[in-house]
Amino acid sequence: MSVGAAVRDAAAMLVSAVPNNAEARADAEILLAHALGKDRTWLFTHADDPLDDAAALRFEALVAQRRAGEPVAYLIGQRGFWRFDLEVTPDTLIPRADTECLVEQALARLPNDRPLRLLDLGTGTGAIALALATERPRANVVAVDLSPGAVAVARRNADRLGLAACVEVREGAWFAPVAGERFDLIASNPPYIEADDPHLAEGDLRFEPRSALASGTDGLDDLRLIVRDAPAHLRPGGWLLVEHGWQQGAAVRALFDAAGFIEIGTERDLEGRDRVTLGRHPA
């Protein structure tokens, strides 16, 4: 079988596991490139090459796992975010493009001409912390996660990207690892899905750590804690930015208001849905 035929046949099999033909084709290409140790461009320029037996077996196993619903990011062990690729494991949430909205809004409020102290709560793969450190090289970033597995992944990502000197990953629950410390900006993509939301039993969410997804009956338990406790860890004039569900904007703005934040607002993602709420700690 040729490389091109292998992609075509796998895409046809994957249609039952993914939303549309285009995504099935993309998944097949990503998985075959991984099985071959090549990139997707190589597949296009070698479509007529025969697929050797060893690679075919590796590809067949990956396609079978994807058909069973396992996320591509976990199968290949990485996911692109911002301007780099991150190691991803089942210990971490899979980084998503929506979270780049949070990074963009944070960068818009961070000067690049002076040292900064930044905090990323619930860092997972380290995506937010590493993106901020990449764009603000004079910043010192602390990244916190409760999961030992996630902490290990975030540290490996920082090492691989050459950012371990400016991104410190600490293990613990929310603000516990930074007691007594203050920051110029706090960013977080916390769990915000309702505990009984049926979507948790669908698609990639079935395989991601539940502790990184769900937060109480209304999805706001962790957001309440973060917004309530953030002022004690912000320098005067510092910013808090949190990602949340598209129907939670009004509720999260109310939390910010109750905690005494000013300049409160909600920014929308690429699909025009409420995604990031932010506020400033009064000077």
GROMACS .gro file of C-alpha atoms in nm:
model
  283
    1MET     CA    1   0.000   0.000   0.000
    2SER     CA    2   0.122   0.350  -0.081
    3VAL     CA    3   0.147   0.635   0.170
    4GLY     CA    4  -0.139   0.820  -0.002
    5ALA     CA    5  -0.364   0.514  -0.007
    6ALA     CA    6  -0.296   0.450   0.361
    7VAL     CA    7  -0.408   0.803   0.449
    8ARG     CA    8  -0.718   0.773   0.231
    9ASP     CA    9  -0.828   0.440   0.379
   10ALA     CA   10  -0.762   0.550   0.736
   11ALA     CA   11  -0.955   0.873   0.688
   12ALA     CA   12  -1.254   0.673   0.566
   13MET     CA   13  -1.239   0.459   0.882
   14LEU     CA   14  -1.202   0.759   1.112
   15VAL     CA   15  -1.511   0.942   0.989
   16SER     CA   16  -1.716   0.751   1.244
   17ALA     CA   17  -1.499   0.884   1.529
   18VAL     CA   18  -1.462   1.251   1.435
   19PRO     CA   19  -1.706   1.528   1.338
   20ASN     CA   20  -1.627   1.561   0.965
   21ASN     CA   21  -1.426   1.435   0.668
   22ALA     CA   22  -1.170   1.714   0.688
   23GLU     CA   23  -1.084   1.634   1.049
   24ALA     CA   24  -1.070   1.261   0.974
   25ARG     CA   25  -0.822   1.329   0.694
   26ALA     CA   26  -0.611   1.554   0.917
   27ASP     CA   27  -0.607   1.295   1.195
   28ALA     CA   28  -0.499   1.024   0.952
   29GLU     CA   29  -0.216   1.241   0.819
   30ILE     CA   30  -0.094   1.334   1.168
   31LEU     CA   31  -0.097   0.973   1.284
   32LEU     CA   32   0.081   0.840   0.976
   33ALA     CA   33   0.345   1.113   0.996
   34HIS     CA   34   0.401   1.015   1.359
   35ALA     CA   35   0.425   0.644   1.273
   36LEU     CA   36   0.685   0.724   1.007
   37GLY     CA   37   0.877   0.982   1.211
   38LYS     CA   38   0.814   1.241   0.939
   39ASP     CA   39   0.613   1.562   0.907
   40ARG     CA   40   0.288   1.603   0.714
   41THR     CA   41   0.463   1.781   0.427
   42TRP     CA   42   0.667   1.466   0.366
   43LEU     CA   43   0.344   1.271   0.317
   44PHE     CA   44   0.236   1.498   0.033
   45THR     CA   45   0.566   1.472  -0.151
   46HIS     CA   46   0.593   1.093  -0.103
   47ALA     CA   47   0.229   0.993  -0.153
   48ASP     CA   48   0.324   0.724  -0.406
   49ASP     CA   49   0.596   0.567  -0.191
   50PRO     CA   50   0.520   0.219  -0.054
   51LEU     CA   51   0.448   0.196   0.318
   52ASP     CA   52   0.678  -0.056   0.487
   53ASP     CA   53   0.527  -0.327   0.704
   54ALA     CA   54   0.659  -0.198   1.039
   55ALA     CA   55   0.522   0.152   0.980
   56ALA     CA   56   0.193   0.006   0.857
   57LEU     CA   57   0.152  -0.189   1.181
   58ARG     CA   58   0.229   0.118   1.393
   59PHE     CA   59  -0.017   0.323   1.190
   60GLU     CA   60  -0.288   0.057   1.211
   61ALA     CA   61  -0.259   0.052   1.592
   62LEU     CA   62  -0.281   0.431   1.613
   63VAL     CA   63  -0.586   0.443   1.388
   64ALA     CA   64  -0.759   0.176   1.598
   65GLN     CA   65  -0.697   0.381   1.914
   66ARG     CA   66  -0.827   0.695   1.746
   67ARG     CA   67  -1.138   0.512   1.628
   68ALA     CA   68  -1.198   0.418   1.992
   69GLY     CA   69  -1.197   0.790   2.071
   70GLU     CA   70  -0.851   0.845   2.216
   71PRO     CA   71  -0.731   1.200   2.141
   72VAL     CA   72  -0.467   1.246   1.873
   73ALA     CA   73  -0.262   1.462   2.112
   74TYR     CA   74  -0.227   1.173   2.355
   75LEU     CA   75  -0.149   0.926   2.077
   76ILE     CA   76   0.141   1.130   1.940
   77GLY     CA   77   0.235   1.287   2.276
   78GLN     CA   78   0.222   1.649   2.172
   79ARG     CA   79   0.000   1.942   2.073
   80GLY     CA   80   0.087   2.274   1.913
   81PHE     CA   81   0.017   2.588   2.115
   82TRP     CA   82   0.118   2.948   2.053
   83ARG     CA   83   0.451   2.923   1.869
   84PHE     CA   84   0.574   2.585   1.989
   85ASP     CA   85   0.483   2.220   2.037
   86LEU     CA   86   0.415   2.095   2.389
   87GLU     CA   87   0.448   1.749   2.535
   88VAL     CA   88   0.102   1.622   2.631
   89THR     CA   89   0.011   1.320   2.844
   90PRO     CA   90  -0.313   1.191   3.000
   91ASP     CA   91  -0.202   1.375   3.317
   92THR     CA   92  -0.268   1.707   3.145
   93LEU     CA   93  -0.549   1.889   2.974
   94ILE     CA   94  -0.492   1.913   2.599
   95PRO     CA   95  -0.405   2.277   2.512
   96ARG     CA   96  -0.665   2.442   2.290
   97ALA     CA   97  -0.663   2.742   2.060
   98ASP     CA   98  -0.926   2.917   2.276
   99THR     CA   99  -0.667   2.957   2.550
  100GLU     CA  100  -0.449   3.163   2.318
  101CYS     CA  101  -0.711   3.435   2.368
  102LEU     CA  102  -0.611   3.441   2.735
  103VAL     CA  103  -0.242   3.472   2.642
  104GLU     CA  104  -0.314   3.755   2.398
  105GLN     CA  105  -0.515   3.950   2.655
  106ALA     CA  106  -0.245   3.901   2.918
  107LEU     CA  107   0.029   4.022   2.683
  108ALA     CA  108  -0.174   4.333   2.602
  109ARG     CA  109  -0.145   4.428   2.970
  110LEU     CA  110   0.219   4.339   3.024
  111PRO     CA  111   0.494   4.590   2.943
  112ASN     CA  112   0.805   4.446   2.781
  113ASP     CA  113   1.052   4.701   2.913
  114ARG     CA  114   1.081   4.592   3.278
  115PRO     CA  115   1.098   4.283   3.499
  116LEU     CA  116   0.765   4.123   3.588
  117ARG     CA  117   0.635   3.853   3.820
  118LEU     CA  118   0.361   3.639   3.666
  119LEU     CA  119   0.154   3.349   3.798
  120ASP     CA  120  -0.017   3.072   3.601
  121LEU     CA  121  -0.264   2.873   3.812
  122GLY     CA  122  -0.349   2.518   3.701
  123THR     CA  123  -0.069   2.519   3.446
  124GLY     CA  124  -0.114   2.165   3.306
  125THR     CA  125   0.138   2.136   3.022
  126GLY     CA  126   0.272   2.482   3.111
  127ALA     CA  127   0.109   2.630   2.800
  128ILE     CA  128   0.013   2.972   2.939
  129ALA     CA  129   0.327   3.018   3.149
  130LEU     CA  130   0.558   2.923   2.864
  131ALA     CA  131   0.380   3.144   2.611
  132LEU     CA  132   0.405   3.443   2.846
  133ALA     CA  133   0.772   3.371   2.919
  134THR     CA  134   0.845   3.346   2.547
  135GLU     CA  135   0.694   3.685   2.476
  136ARG     CA  136   0.815   3.862   2.792
  137PRO     CA  137   1.172   3.735   2.844
  138ARG     CA  138   1.231   3.969   3.139
  139ALA     CA  139   0.947   3.809   3.334
  140ASN     CA  140   0.976   3.559   3.613
  141VAL     CA  141   0.685   3.315   3.585
  142VAL     CA  142   0.557   3.080   3.854
  143ALA     CA  143   0.338   2.795   3.728
  144VAL     CA  144   0.129   2.594   3.975
  145ASP     CA  145  -0.054   2.264   3.942
  146LEU     CA  146  -0.198   2.017   4.191
  147SER     CA  147  -0.118   1.712   3.977
  148PRO     CA  148   0.234   1.568   4.018
  149GLY     CA  149   0.208   1.426   3.668
  150ALA     CA  150   0.121   1.765   3.520
  151VAL     CA  151   0.401   1.932   3.714
  152ALA     CA  152   0.649   1.685   3.564
  153VAL     CA  153   0.518   1.749   3.211
  154ALA     CA  154   0.531   2.128   3.254
  155ARG     CA  155   0.890   2.108   3.381
  156ARG     CA  156   0.994   1.895   3.084
  157ASN     CA  157   0.831   2.141   2.845
  158ALA     CA  158   1.010   2.432   3.012
  159ASP     CA  159   1.343   2.247   2.986
  160ARG     CA  160   1.292   2.155   2.622
  161LEU     CA  161   1.201   2.512   2.526
  162GLY     CA  162   1.497   2.655   2.716
  163LEU     CA  163   1.272   2.840   2.961
  164ALA     CA  164   1.347   2.657   3.286
  165ALA     CA  165   1.548   2.952   3.417
  166CYS     CA  166   1.249   3.188   3.403
  167VAL     CA  167   0.955   2.950   3.455
  168GLU     CA  168   0.936   2.784   3.796
  169VAL     CA  169   0.682   2.502   3.823
  170ARG     CA  170   0.548   2.432   4.172
  171GLU     CA  171   0.317   2.158   4.296
  172GLY     CA  172   0.012   2.244   4.505
  173ALA     CA  173  -0.347   2.365   4.513
  174TRP     CA  174  -0.407   2.707   4.364
  175PHE     CA  175  -0.244   2.978   4.581
  176ALA     CA  176  -0.098   2.745   4.845
  177PRO     CA  177   0.247   2.721   4.679
  178VAL     CA  178   0.276   3.104   4.655
  179ALA     CA  179   0.170   3.203   5.008
  180GLY     CA  180   0.283   3.556   5.087
  181GLU     CA  181   0.388   3.632   4.728
  182ARG     CA  182   0.248   3.897   4.496
  183PHE     CA  183   0.244   3.923   4.118
  184ASP     CA  184   0.190   4.175   3.842
  185LEU     CA  185  -0.053   3.941   3.666
  186ILE     CA  186  -0.229   3.615   3.745
  187ALA     CA  187  -0.366   3.399   3.463
  188SER     CA  188  -0.565   3.079   3.489
  189ASN     CA  189  -0.753   2.831   3.277
  190PRO     CA  190  -0.922   2.644   3.564
  191PRO     CA  191  -1.185   2.369   3.554
  192TYR     CA  192  -1.518   2.531   3.466
  193ILE     CA  193  -1.750   2.260   3.335
  194GLU     CA  194  -2.053   2.154   3.539
  195ALA     CA  195  -1.991   1.821   3.711
  196ASP     CA  196  -2.294   1.656   3.546
  197ASP     CA  197  -2.244   1.806   3.199
  198PRO     CA  198  -2.308   1.527   2.944
  199HIS     CA  199  -2.026   1.658   2.723
  200LEU     CA  200  -1.779   1.512   2.973
  201ALA     CA  201  -1.874   1.170   2.836
  202GLU     CA  202  -1.814   1.271   2.473
  203GLY     CA  203  -1.515   1.313   2.242
  204ASP     CA  204  -1.170   1.394   2.376
  205LEU     CA  205  -1.313   1.499   2.714
  206ARG     CA  206  -1.368   1.132   2.800
  207PHE     CA  207  -0.991   1.084   2.816
  208GLU     CA  208  -0.880   1.408   2.979
  209PRO     CA  209  -0.834   1.435   3.358
  210ARG     CA  210  -1.172   1.512   3.515
  211SER     CA  211  -1.004   1.724   3.782
  212ALA     CA  212  -0.889   1.964   3.508
  213LEU     CA  213  -1.237   1.994   3.356
  214ALA     CA  214  -1.521   1.989   3.609
  215SER     CA  215  -1.577   2.218   3.907
  216GLY     CA  216  -1.894   2.174   4.109
  217THR     CA  217  -2.259   2.175   4.014
  218ASP     CA  218  -2.239   2.505   3.826
  219GLY     CA  219  -1.878   2.480   3.710
  220LEU     CA  220  -1.775   2.785   3.913
  221ASP     CA  221  -1.629   2.639   4.234
  222ASP     CA  222  -1.265   2.688   4.138
  223LEU     CA  223  -1.331   3.023   3.973
  224ARG     CA  224  -1.492   3.147   4.295
  225LEU     CA  225  -1.184   3.052   4.494
  226ILE     CA  226  -0.940   3.203   4.244
  227VAL     CA  227  -1.122   3.534   4.212
  228ARG     CA  228  -1.178   3.561   4.587
  229ASP     CA  229  -0.816   3.495   4.682
  230ALA     CA  230  -0.637   3.668   4.392
  231PRO     CA  231  -0.632   4.022   4.544
  232ALA     CA  232  -0.407   3.901   4.826
  233HIS     CA  233  -0.154   3.788   4.563
  234LEU     CA  234  -0.164   4.084   4.325
  235ARG     CA  235   0.051   4.392   4.335
  236PRO     CA  236  -0.144   4.721   4.327
  237GLY     CA  237  -0.271   4.768   3.974
  238GLY     CA  238  -0.211   4.403   3.888
  239TRP     CA  239  -0.439   4.202   3.661
  240LEU     CA  240  -0.632   3.879   3.698
  241LEU     CA  241  -0.740   3.694   3.382
  242VAL     CA  242  -0.939   3.370   3.380
  243GLU     CA  243  -1.075   3.149   3.105
  244HIS     CA  244  -1.430   3.018   3.142
  245GLY     CA  245  -1.724   2.870   2.957
  246TRP     CA  246  -1.908   3.071   2.694
  247GLN     CA  247  -2.221   3.103   2.907
  248GLN     CA  248  -2.039   3.205   3.225
  249GLY     CA  249  -1.929   3.559   3.141
  250ALA     CA  250  -2.193   3.741   3.347
  251ALA     CA  251  -2.146   3.515   3.649
  252VAL     CA  252  -1.768   3.554   3.645
  253ARG     CA  253  -1.790   3.933   3.607
  254ALA     CA  254  -2.010   3.934   3.916
  255LEU     CA  255  -1.739   3.742   4.105
  256PHE     CA  256  -1.479   3.999   4.000
  257ASP     CA  257  -1.702   4.284   4.111
  258ALA     CA  258  -1.767   4.123   4.450
  259ALA     CA  259  -1.391   4.081   4.499
  260GLY     CA  260  -1.330   4.453   4.441
  261PHE     CA  261  -1.174   4.444   4.096
  262ILE     CA  262  -1.199   4.740   3.861
  263GLU     CA  263  -1.184   4.771   3.480
  264ILE     CA  264  -1.372   4.441   3.457
  265GLY     CA  265  -1.446   4.304   3.113
  266THR     CA  266  -1.501   3.988   2.913
  267GLU     CA  267  -1.319   3.912   2.589
  268ARG     CA  268  -1.448   3.679   2.320
  269ASP     CA  269  -1.279   3.392   2.140
  270LEU     CA  270  -1.240   3.342   1.765
  271GLU     CA  271  -1.598   3.217   1.741
  272GLY     CA  272  -1.734   3.529   1.911
  273ARG     CA  273  -1.816   3.360   2.243
  274ASP     CA  274  -1.739   3.487   2.591
  275ARG     CA  275  -1.409   3.325   2.687
  276VAL     CA  276  -1.183   3.537   2.912
  277THR     CA  277  -1.287   3.767   3.196
  278LEU     CA  278  -1.035   4.007   3.343
  279GLY     CA  279  -1.008   4.277   3.604
  280ARG     CA  280  -0.756   4.502   3.771
  281HIS     CA  281  -0.666   4.515   4.138
  282PRO     CA  282  -0.712   4.874   4.260
  283ALA     CA  283  -0.390   5.067   4.314
   0.00000   0.00000   0.00000
